[in-house]
Coordinates of C-alpha atoms in Angstrom, one line a residue:
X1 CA 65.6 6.8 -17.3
X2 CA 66.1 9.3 -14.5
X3 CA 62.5 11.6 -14.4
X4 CA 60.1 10.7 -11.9
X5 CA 56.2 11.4 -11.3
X6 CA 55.3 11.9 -7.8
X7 CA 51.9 13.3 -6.6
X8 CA 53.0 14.9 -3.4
X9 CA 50.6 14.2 -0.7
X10 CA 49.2 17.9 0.5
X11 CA 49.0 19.3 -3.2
X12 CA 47.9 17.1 -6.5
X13 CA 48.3 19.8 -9.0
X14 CA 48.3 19.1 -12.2
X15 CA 48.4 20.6 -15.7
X16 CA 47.3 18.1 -17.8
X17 CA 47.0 19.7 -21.9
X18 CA 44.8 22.7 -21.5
X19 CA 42.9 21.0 -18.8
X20 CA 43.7 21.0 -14.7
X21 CA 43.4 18.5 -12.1
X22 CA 43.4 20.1 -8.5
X23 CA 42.9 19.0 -5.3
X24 CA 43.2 20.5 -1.7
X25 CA 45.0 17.1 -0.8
X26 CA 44.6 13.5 0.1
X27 CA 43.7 14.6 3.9
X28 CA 40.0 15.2 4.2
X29 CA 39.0 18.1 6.7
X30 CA 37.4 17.3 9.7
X31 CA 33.7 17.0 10.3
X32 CA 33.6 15.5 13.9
X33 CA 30.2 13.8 15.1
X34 CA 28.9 14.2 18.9
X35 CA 30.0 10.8 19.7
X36 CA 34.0 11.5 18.4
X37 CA 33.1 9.8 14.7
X38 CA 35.5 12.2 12.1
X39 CA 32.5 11.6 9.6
X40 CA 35.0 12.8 6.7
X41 CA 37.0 9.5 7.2
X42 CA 35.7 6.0 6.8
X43 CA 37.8 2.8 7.3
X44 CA 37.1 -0.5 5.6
X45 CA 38.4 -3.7 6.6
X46 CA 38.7 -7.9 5.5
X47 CA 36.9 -8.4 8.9
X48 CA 34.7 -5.3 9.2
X49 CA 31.2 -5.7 9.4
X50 CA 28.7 -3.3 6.9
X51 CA 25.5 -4.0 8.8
X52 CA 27.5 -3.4 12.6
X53 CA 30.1 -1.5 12.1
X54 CA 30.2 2.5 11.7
X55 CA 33.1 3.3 9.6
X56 CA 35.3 3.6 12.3
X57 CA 38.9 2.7 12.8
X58 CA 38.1 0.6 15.5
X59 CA 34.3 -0.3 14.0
X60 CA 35.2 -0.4 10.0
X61 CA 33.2 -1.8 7.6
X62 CA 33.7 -4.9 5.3
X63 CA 33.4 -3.2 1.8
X64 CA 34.5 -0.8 -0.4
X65 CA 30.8 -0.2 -1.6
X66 CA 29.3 0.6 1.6
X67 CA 31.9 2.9 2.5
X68 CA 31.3 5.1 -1.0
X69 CA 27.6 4.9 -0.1
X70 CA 28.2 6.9 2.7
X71 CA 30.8 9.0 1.3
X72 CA 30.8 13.0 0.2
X73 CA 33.0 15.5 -1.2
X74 CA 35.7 15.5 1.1
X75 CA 35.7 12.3 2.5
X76 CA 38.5 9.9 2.6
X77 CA 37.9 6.0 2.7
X78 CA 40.5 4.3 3.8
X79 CA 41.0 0.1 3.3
X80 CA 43.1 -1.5 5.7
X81 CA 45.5 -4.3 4.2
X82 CA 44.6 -8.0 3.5
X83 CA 42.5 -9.5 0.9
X84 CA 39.1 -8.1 -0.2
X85 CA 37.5 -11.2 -2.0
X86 CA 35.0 -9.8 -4.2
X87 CA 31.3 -11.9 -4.4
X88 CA 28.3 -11.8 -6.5
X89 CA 27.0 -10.7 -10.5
X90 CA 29.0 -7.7 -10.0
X91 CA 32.2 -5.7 -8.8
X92 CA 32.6 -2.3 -6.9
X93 CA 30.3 0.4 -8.9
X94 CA 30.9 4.1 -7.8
X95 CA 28.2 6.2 -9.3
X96 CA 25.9 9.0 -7.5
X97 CA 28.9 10.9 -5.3
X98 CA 31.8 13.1 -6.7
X99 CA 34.0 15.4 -4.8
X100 CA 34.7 19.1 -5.6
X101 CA 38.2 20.4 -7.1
X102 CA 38.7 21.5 -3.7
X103 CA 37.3 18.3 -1.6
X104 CA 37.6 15.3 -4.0
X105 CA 36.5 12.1 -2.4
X106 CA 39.9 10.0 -2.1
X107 CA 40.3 5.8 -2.1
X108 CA 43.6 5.0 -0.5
X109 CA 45.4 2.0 1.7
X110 CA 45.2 2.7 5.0
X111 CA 49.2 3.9 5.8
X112 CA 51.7 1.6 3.9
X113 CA 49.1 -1.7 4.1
X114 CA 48.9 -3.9 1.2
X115 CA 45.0 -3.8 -0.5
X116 CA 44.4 -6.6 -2.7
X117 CA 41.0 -6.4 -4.1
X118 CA 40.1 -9.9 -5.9
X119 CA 37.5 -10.6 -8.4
X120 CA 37.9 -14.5 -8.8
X121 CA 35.0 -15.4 -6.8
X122 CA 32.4 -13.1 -9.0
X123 CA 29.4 -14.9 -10.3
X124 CA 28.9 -12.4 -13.6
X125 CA 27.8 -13.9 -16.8
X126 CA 30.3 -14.3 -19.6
X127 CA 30.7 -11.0 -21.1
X128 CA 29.2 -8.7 -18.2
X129 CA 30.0 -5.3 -19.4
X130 CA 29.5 -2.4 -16.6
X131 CA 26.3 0.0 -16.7
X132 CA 24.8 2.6 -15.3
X133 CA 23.5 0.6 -12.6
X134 CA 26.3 -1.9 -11.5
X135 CA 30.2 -2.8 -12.5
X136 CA 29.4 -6.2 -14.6
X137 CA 32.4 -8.4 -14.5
X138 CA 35.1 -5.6 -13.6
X139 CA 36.8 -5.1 -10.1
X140 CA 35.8 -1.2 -10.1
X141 CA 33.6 0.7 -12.4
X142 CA 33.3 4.3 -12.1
X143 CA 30.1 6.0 -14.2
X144 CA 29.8 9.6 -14.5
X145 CA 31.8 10.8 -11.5
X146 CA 34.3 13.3 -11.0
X147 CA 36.7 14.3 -8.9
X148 CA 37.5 10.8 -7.3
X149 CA 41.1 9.8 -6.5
X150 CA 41.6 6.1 -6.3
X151 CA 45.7 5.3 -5.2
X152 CA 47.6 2.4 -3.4
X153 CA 45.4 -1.0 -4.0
X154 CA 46.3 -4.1 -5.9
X155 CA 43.5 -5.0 -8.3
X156 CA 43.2 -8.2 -9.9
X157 CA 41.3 -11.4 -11.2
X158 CA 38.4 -9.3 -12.9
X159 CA 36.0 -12.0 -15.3
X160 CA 35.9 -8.9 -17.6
X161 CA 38.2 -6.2 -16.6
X162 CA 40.3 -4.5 -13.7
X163 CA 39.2 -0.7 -13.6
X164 CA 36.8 1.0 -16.1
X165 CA 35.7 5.0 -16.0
X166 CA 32.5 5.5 -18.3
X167 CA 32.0 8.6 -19.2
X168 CA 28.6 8.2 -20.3
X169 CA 27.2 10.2 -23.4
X170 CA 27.9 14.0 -22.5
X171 CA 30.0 16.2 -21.3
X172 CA 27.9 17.7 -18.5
X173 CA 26.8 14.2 -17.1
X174 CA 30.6 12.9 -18.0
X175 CA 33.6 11.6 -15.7
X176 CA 35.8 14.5 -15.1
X177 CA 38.7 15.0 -13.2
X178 CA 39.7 11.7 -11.9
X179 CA 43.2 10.7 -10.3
X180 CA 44.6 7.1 -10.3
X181 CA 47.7 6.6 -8.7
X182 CA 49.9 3.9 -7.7
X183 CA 47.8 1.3 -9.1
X184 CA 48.8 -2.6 -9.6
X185 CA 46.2 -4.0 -11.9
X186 CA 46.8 -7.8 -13.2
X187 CA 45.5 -10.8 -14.5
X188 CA 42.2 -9.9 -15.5
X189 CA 39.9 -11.5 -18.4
X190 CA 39.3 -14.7 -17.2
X191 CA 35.1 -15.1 -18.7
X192 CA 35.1 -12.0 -21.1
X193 CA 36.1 -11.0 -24.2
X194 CA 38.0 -7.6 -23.0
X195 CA 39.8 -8.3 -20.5
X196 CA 41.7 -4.9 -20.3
X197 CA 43.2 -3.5 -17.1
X198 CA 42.4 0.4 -17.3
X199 CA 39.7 1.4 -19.3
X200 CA 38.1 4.8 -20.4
X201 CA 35.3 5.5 -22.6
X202 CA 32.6 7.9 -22.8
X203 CA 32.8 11.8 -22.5
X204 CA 35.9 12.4 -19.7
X205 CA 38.0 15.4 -19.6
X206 CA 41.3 15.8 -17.1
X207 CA 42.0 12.4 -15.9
X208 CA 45.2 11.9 -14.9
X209 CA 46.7 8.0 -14.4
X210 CA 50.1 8.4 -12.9
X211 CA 52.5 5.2 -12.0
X212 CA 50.1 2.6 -12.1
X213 CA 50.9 -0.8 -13.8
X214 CA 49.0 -3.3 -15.9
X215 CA 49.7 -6.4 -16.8
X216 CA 49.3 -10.3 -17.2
X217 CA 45.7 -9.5 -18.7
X218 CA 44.5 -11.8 -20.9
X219 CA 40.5 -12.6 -22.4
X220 CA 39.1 -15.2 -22.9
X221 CA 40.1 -15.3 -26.8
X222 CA 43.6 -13.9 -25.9
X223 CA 43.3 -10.8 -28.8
X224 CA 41.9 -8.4 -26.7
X225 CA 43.3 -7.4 -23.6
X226 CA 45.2 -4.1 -23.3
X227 CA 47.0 -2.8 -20.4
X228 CA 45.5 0.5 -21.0
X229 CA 42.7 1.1 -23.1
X230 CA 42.1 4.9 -23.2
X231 CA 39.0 6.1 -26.0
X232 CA 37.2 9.1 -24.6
X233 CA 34.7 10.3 -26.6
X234 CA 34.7 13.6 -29.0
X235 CA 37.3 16.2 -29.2
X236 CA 35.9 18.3 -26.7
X237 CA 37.2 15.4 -23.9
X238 CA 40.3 16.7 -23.4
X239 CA 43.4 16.5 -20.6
X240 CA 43.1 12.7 -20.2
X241 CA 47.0 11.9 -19.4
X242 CA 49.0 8.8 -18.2
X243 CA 52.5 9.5 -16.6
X244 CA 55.0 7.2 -15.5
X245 CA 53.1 3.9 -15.9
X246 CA 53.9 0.3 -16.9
X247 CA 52.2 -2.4 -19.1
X248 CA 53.4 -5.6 -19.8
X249 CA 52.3 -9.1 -21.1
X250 CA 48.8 -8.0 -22.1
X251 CA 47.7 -10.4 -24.3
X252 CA 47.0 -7.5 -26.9
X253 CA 48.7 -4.1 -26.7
X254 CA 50.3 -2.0 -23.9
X255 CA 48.9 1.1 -24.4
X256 CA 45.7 1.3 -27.1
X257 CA 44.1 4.6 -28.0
X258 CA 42.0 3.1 -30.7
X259 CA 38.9 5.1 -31.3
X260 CA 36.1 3.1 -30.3
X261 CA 33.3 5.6 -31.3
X262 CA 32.5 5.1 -34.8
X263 CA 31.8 8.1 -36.9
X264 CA 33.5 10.3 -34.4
X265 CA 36.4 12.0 -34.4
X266 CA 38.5 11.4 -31.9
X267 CA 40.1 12.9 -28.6
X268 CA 43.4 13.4 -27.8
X269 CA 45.7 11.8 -24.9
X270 CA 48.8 12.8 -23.5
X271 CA 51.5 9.9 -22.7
X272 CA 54.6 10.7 -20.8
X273 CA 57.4 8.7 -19.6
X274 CA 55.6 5.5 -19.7
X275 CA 57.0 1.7 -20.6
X276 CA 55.9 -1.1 -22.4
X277 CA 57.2 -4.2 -23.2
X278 CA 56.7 -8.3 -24.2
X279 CA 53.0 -7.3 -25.1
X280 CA 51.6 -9.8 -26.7
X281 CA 52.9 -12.6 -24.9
X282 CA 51.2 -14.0 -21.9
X283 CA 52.3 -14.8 -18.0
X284 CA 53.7 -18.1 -19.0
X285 CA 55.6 -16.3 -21.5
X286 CA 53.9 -17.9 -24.3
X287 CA 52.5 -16.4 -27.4
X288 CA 48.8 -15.1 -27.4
X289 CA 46.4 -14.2 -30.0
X290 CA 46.2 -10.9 -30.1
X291 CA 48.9 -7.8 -31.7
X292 CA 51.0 -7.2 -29.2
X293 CA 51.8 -3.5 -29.9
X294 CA 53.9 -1.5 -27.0
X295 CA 52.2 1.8 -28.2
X296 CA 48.7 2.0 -30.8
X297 CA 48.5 5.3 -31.0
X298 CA 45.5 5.6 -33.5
X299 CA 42.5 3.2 -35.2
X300 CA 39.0 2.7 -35.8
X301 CA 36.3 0.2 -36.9
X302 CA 36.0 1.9 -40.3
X303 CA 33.9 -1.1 -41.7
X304 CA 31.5 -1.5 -38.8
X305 CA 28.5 -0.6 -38.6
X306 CA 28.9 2.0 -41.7
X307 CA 31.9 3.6 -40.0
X308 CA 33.1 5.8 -43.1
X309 CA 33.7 9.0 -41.2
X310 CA 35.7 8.6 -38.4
X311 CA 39.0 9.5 -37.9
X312 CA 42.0 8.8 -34.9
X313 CA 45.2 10.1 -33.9
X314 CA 45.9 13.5 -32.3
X315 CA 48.1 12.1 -29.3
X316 CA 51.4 13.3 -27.9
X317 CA 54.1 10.8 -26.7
X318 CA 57.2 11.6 -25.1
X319 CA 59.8 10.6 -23.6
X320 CA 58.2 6.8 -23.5
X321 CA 60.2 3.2 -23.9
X322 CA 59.1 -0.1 -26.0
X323 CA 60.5 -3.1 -26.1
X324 CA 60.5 -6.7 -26.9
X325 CA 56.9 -6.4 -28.1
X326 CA 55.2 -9.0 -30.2
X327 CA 54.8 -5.9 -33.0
X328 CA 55.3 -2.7 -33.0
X329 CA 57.0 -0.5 -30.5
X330 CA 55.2 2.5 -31.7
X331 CA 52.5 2.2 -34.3
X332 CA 50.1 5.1 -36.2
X333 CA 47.9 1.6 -36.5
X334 CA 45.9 3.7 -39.2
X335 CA 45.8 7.2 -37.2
X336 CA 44.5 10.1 -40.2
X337 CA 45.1 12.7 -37.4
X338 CA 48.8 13.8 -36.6
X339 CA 50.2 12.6 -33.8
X340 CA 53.5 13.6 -32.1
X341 CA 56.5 10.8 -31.0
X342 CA 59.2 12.7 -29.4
X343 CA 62.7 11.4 -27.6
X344 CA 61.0 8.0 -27.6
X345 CA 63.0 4.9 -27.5
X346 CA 62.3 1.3 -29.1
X347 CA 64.6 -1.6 -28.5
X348 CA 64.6 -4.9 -30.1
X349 CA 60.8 -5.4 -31.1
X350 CA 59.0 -7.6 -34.1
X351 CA 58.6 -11.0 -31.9
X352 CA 55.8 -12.4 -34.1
X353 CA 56.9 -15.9 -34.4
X354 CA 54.9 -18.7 -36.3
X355 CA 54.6 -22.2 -34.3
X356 CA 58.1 -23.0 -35.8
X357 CA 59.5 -20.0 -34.0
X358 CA 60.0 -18.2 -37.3
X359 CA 59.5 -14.2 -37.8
X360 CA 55.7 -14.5 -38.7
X361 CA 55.2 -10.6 -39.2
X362 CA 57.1 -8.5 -41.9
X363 CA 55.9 -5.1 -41.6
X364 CA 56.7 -4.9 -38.2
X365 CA 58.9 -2.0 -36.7
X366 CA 60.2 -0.5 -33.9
X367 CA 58.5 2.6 -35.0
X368 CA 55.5 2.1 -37.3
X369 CA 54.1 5.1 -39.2
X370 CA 53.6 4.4 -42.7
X371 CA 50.2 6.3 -42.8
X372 CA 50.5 9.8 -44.3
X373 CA 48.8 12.0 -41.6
X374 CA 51.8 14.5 -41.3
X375 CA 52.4 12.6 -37.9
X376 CA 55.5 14.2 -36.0
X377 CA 58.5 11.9 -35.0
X378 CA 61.5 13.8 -33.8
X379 CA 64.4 12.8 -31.2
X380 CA 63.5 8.8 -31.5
X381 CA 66.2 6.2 -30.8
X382 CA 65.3 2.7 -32.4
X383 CA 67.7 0.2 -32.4
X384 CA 67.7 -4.1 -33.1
X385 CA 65.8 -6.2 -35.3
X386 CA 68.4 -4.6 -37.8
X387 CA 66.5 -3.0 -41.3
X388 CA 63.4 -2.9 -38.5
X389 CA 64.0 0.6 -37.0
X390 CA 61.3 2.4 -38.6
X391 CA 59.4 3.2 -41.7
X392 CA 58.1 6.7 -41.5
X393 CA 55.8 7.5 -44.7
X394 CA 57.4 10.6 -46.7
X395 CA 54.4 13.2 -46.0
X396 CA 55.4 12.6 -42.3
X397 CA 58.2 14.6 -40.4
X398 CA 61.3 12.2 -39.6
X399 CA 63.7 15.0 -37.9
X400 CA 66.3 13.8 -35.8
X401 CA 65.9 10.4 -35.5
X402 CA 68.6 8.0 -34.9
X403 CA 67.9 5.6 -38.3
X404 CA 68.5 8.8 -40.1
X405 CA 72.0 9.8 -38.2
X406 CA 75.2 8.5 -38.9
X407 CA 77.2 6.7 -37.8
X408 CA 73.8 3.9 -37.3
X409 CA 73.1 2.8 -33.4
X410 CA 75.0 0.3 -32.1
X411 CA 75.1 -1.5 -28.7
X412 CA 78.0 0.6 -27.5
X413 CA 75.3 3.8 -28.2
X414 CA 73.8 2.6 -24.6
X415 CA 74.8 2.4 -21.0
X416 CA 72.9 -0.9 -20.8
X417 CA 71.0 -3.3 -22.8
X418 CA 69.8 -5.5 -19.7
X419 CA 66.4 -4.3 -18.8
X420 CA 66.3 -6.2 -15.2
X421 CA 65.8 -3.1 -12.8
X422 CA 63.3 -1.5 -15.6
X423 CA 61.1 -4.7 -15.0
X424 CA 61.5 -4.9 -11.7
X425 CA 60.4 -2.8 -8.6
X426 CA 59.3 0.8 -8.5
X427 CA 60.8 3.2 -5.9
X428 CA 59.5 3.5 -2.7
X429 CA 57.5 6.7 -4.1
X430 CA 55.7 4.7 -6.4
X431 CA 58.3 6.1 -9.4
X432 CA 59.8 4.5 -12.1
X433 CA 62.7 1.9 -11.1
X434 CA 66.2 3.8 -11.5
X435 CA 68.0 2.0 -14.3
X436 CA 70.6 2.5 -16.5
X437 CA 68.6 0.4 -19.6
X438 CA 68.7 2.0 -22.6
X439 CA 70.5 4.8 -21.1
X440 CA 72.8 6.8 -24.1
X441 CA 76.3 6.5 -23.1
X442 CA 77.8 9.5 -22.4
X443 CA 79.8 9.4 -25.5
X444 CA 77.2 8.5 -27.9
X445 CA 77.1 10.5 -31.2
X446 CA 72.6 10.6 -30.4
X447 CA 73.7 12.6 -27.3
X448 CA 72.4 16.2 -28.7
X449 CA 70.4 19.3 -27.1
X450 CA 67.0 19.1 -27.5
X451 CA 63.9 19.8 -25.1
X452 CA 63.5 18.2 -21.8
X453 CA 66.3 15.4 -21.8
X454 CA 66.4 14.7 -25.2
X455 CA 68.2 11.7 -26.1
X456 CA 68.7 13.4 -29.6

C-alpha cells in the first residue's frame, strides 16, 4: 500500500480512460478592479456578510452561494475555516457558471483552514431530491456544470445526501470535467431515503474524484446509503474515475456502480487504488439494513418499470482493497457487461450475522462473480472466511489468482493483518495512509511480476 494520488497544485492533469481533465492550476489569474479588488478571487467566511461585504479578504462574504453567483471561469473562491451551518429548504446549488479547461472555477479552504459545511439545520421535506433549480436536501448539488474543482472541505449532516453532480439528460447540456479532491463527506441521510455521500447521475464525462472519503452515511431506512454512488448515463459518458479514496460504514455499499437508468446500457468507471471496509455496519458499529458490499460493480432494476433491456458492468478495478464488509468484497452484483478486477485484495469479508450473531449470508465472498459475462479477474489475493475466497463462474477468466495458487494464503503471506494506520489518517498530501496491512511479505510464494505492482 505504497502508490499515492496527488494533484499537484500548478498542473491537474489528468488522463482519465480516453477522456482528459486539464486545468491551468488552482491559482486564478488576476483581473484587478480600480479600487485593488483581484475580482478573480472571492473569500467566504462564518462571519462575512453577503449583503455588505464585497468578496474581499478583509470584506468576505457569508456563503458559499453568493460567492458562485458572482463567480466566472477563472475565479477562485476561497472559504475560510470554521463552521458553515447550512439553513433553509435547500443546500448549496451550483448551476449557471463553468470554467474553461484552461480557467476552471476552483472551491478550496482558504490555506490549511478547516471548512466544515453542515446541513443539520436544513428545513427540506423528507425525501428532497435536488433539481434544476435548487440542491433539495443535499449539502452541494452541482447540475450541468463543467469544469468546477471542489477540494479541501468537510461536508456533512445532509437530510438527503452529501455531494451530488447531475448530469442532466444530454451530453451537450451534461456535467463534464469536474475535479473533487480532498473531500471528507460523513454522516448524511438523516430525513431521506438515499442518503449517499458522492453521487453522479445523468450524462457526465471526465470527472475525476481523487482522495476523498465517505462514510458514516446512513438513510433513513438504513438500506440505501453508499459511500459512492457513481451511475452516469449512456456509454458515450465516459472518463468518470475515482483514485485513492475511502468508504467506510455506509449503511449500504462502499462503492456502487449500479445502473440506475433503466433500459440503458450502461457507462463505464475507472476505480484505482481505493479502500473499502465494515460497509454495511453503522457509526455505532451496529448492523444496518442494507448489503454492505465493499465494491458493486454492476446491477440494474430489471423488473421496474419494464426494465427488460438494460444491461451493467464495463468497469475497471485495480489495485483496490476490501475488507471486513458485511458481504462481498468485490461483487459482479448481476453485471452482463465484462468487467476487469486486477491485483485487488479482499481480506476477511462475509459479516452478515442474524440477531444471534450467526453467519446470516451463504453466498457471500470475498470476490463475487458468479455471473457469466466473461468478467476479467487476474492478480487478486483473497484470503479468510476460509472456503469464502471466491466463486468465479467458469465462462469468466480466473488467471492468477491466489485461491487458484498453491500453496493456499495464509497469515504469514502478509506483512500485517492489523489494518490500524489503513483506517486511520491520510498523509499530509491528502494520500493514502502508509501501512504495511495487507502488504505481501517479501517471501510470499503470490510475490510474482505482473503490471504496475502486482501482488501476483
Amino acid at each position: 500500500m505504497k502508490r499515492r494520488y496527488v494533484l499537484s497544485r500548478r498542473s491537474l492533469i489528468r488522463s482519465v480512460g480516453t477522456g482528459l481533465l486539464a486545468s491551468s492550476g488552482l491559482e486564478a489569474c488576476s483581473a484587478v478592479s480600480a479600487n485593488g479588488r483581484d475580482k478573480t478571487s472571492h473569500y467566504v467566511a462564518p462571519t462575512g456578510d453577503d449583503v455588505a461585504g464585497d468578496g474581499s479578504i478583509e470584506s468576505p462574504w457569508a456563503t458559499l452561494q453568493r460567492a458562485y453567483s458572482a463567480a466566472r471561469a477563472g475565479a477562485t473562491i476561497l472559504l475560510r475555516g470554521g463552521t458553515y451551518d447550512l439553513t433553509g429548504p435547500s443546500g448549496i446549488h451550483l448551476t449557471g457558471h463553468s470554467g474553461t479547461s484552461k480557467n476552471p472555477i476552483t472551491i478550496r479552504n482558504h490555506a490549511a483552514e478547516v471548512v466544515v459545511l453542515n446541513g443539520s439545520g436544513l428545513a427540506s421535506a423528507r425525501d428532497s431530491f435536488s433539481s434544476p433549480t435548487n440542491a433539495g436536501g443535499y449539502v452541494i448539488s452541482l447540475y450541468n456544470v463543467s469544469n468546477i474543482i471542489i477540494r479541501g472541505l468537510d461536508i456533512r449532516n445532509g437530510p438527503m445526501g452529501g455531494v451530488i453532480l447531475n448530469g442532466g439528460r444530454s451530453l451537450a447540456e451534461g456535467s463534464h470535467s469536474n475535479i473533487f479532491q480532498d473531500l471528507t463527506i460523513h454522516g448524511n441521510g438523516w430525513n431521506g431515503s438515499e442518503g449517499k455521500g458522492f453521487s453522479l447521475f445523468g450524462y457526465a464525462t471526465d470527472n475525476l474524484l481523487v482522495n476523498c472519503d465517505s462514510y458514516f452515511n446512513a438513510d433513513l431506512a438504513q438500506t440505501n446509503a453508499d459511500g459512492y454512488q457513481i451511475s452516469p448515463w449512456s456509454p458515450a459518458s465516459t472518463g468518470n474515475a475515482l483514485r485513492g479514496c475511502r468508504a467506510w460504514q455506509n449503511s449500504d455499499d462502499g462503492f456502487d456502480l449500479f445502473n440506475v437508468n433503466d433500459n440503458t446500457l450502461p457507462s463505464p468507471v475507472v476505480l484505482s487504488r481505493c479502500w473499502a471496509w465494515r460497509n454495511g455496519f453503522l457509526a455505532d458499529g451496529s448492523q444496518g439494513k442494507g448489503e454492505g458490499n465493499g465494491f458493486k460493480l454492476g446491477g440494474q432494476r430489471q423488473a421496474a418499470k419494464g426494465n427488460t433491456s438494460g444491461t451493467s458492468g464495463g468497469h475497471t478495478v485495480t489495485d483496490c482493497y476490501a475488507w471486513s464488509n458485511v458481504l462481498n468484497g468485490f461483487t459482479d452484483n448481476s453485471a452482463t457487461i465484462a468487467n476487469s478486477v486486477v491485483n485487488c485484495t479482499a481480506y476477511d469479508n462475509c459479516r452478515s450475522t442474524d440477531e444471534n450473531g450467526r453467519p446470516s449470508e451463504t453466498w457471500t465472498y470475498d470476490f463475487y462473480f458468479p455471473t457469466p459475462a466473461g468478467h476479467v479477474l487476474t492478480g487478486n489475493v483473497a484470503f479468510q472466511p476460509a472456503g469464502r475466497e471466491a466463486w468465479v463462474a467458469a465462462e469468466n477468466t480466473d488467471r492468477n489468482n491466489s485461491w487458484t495458487q498453491s500453496p493456499p494464503v495464509s497469515s504469514a503471506s502478509f506483512v500485517s493483518l492489523a489494518d490500524a494506520a489503513a483506517t486511520g489518517r491520510r498523509m499530509a498530501d491528502g494520500s493514502l495512509p502508509e501501512t504495511a496491512f495487507l502488504r505481501l511479505a517479501a517471501g510470499s510464494n503470490l510475490r510474482k511480476t505482473g503490471p504496475g505492482a502486482a501482488p501476483l
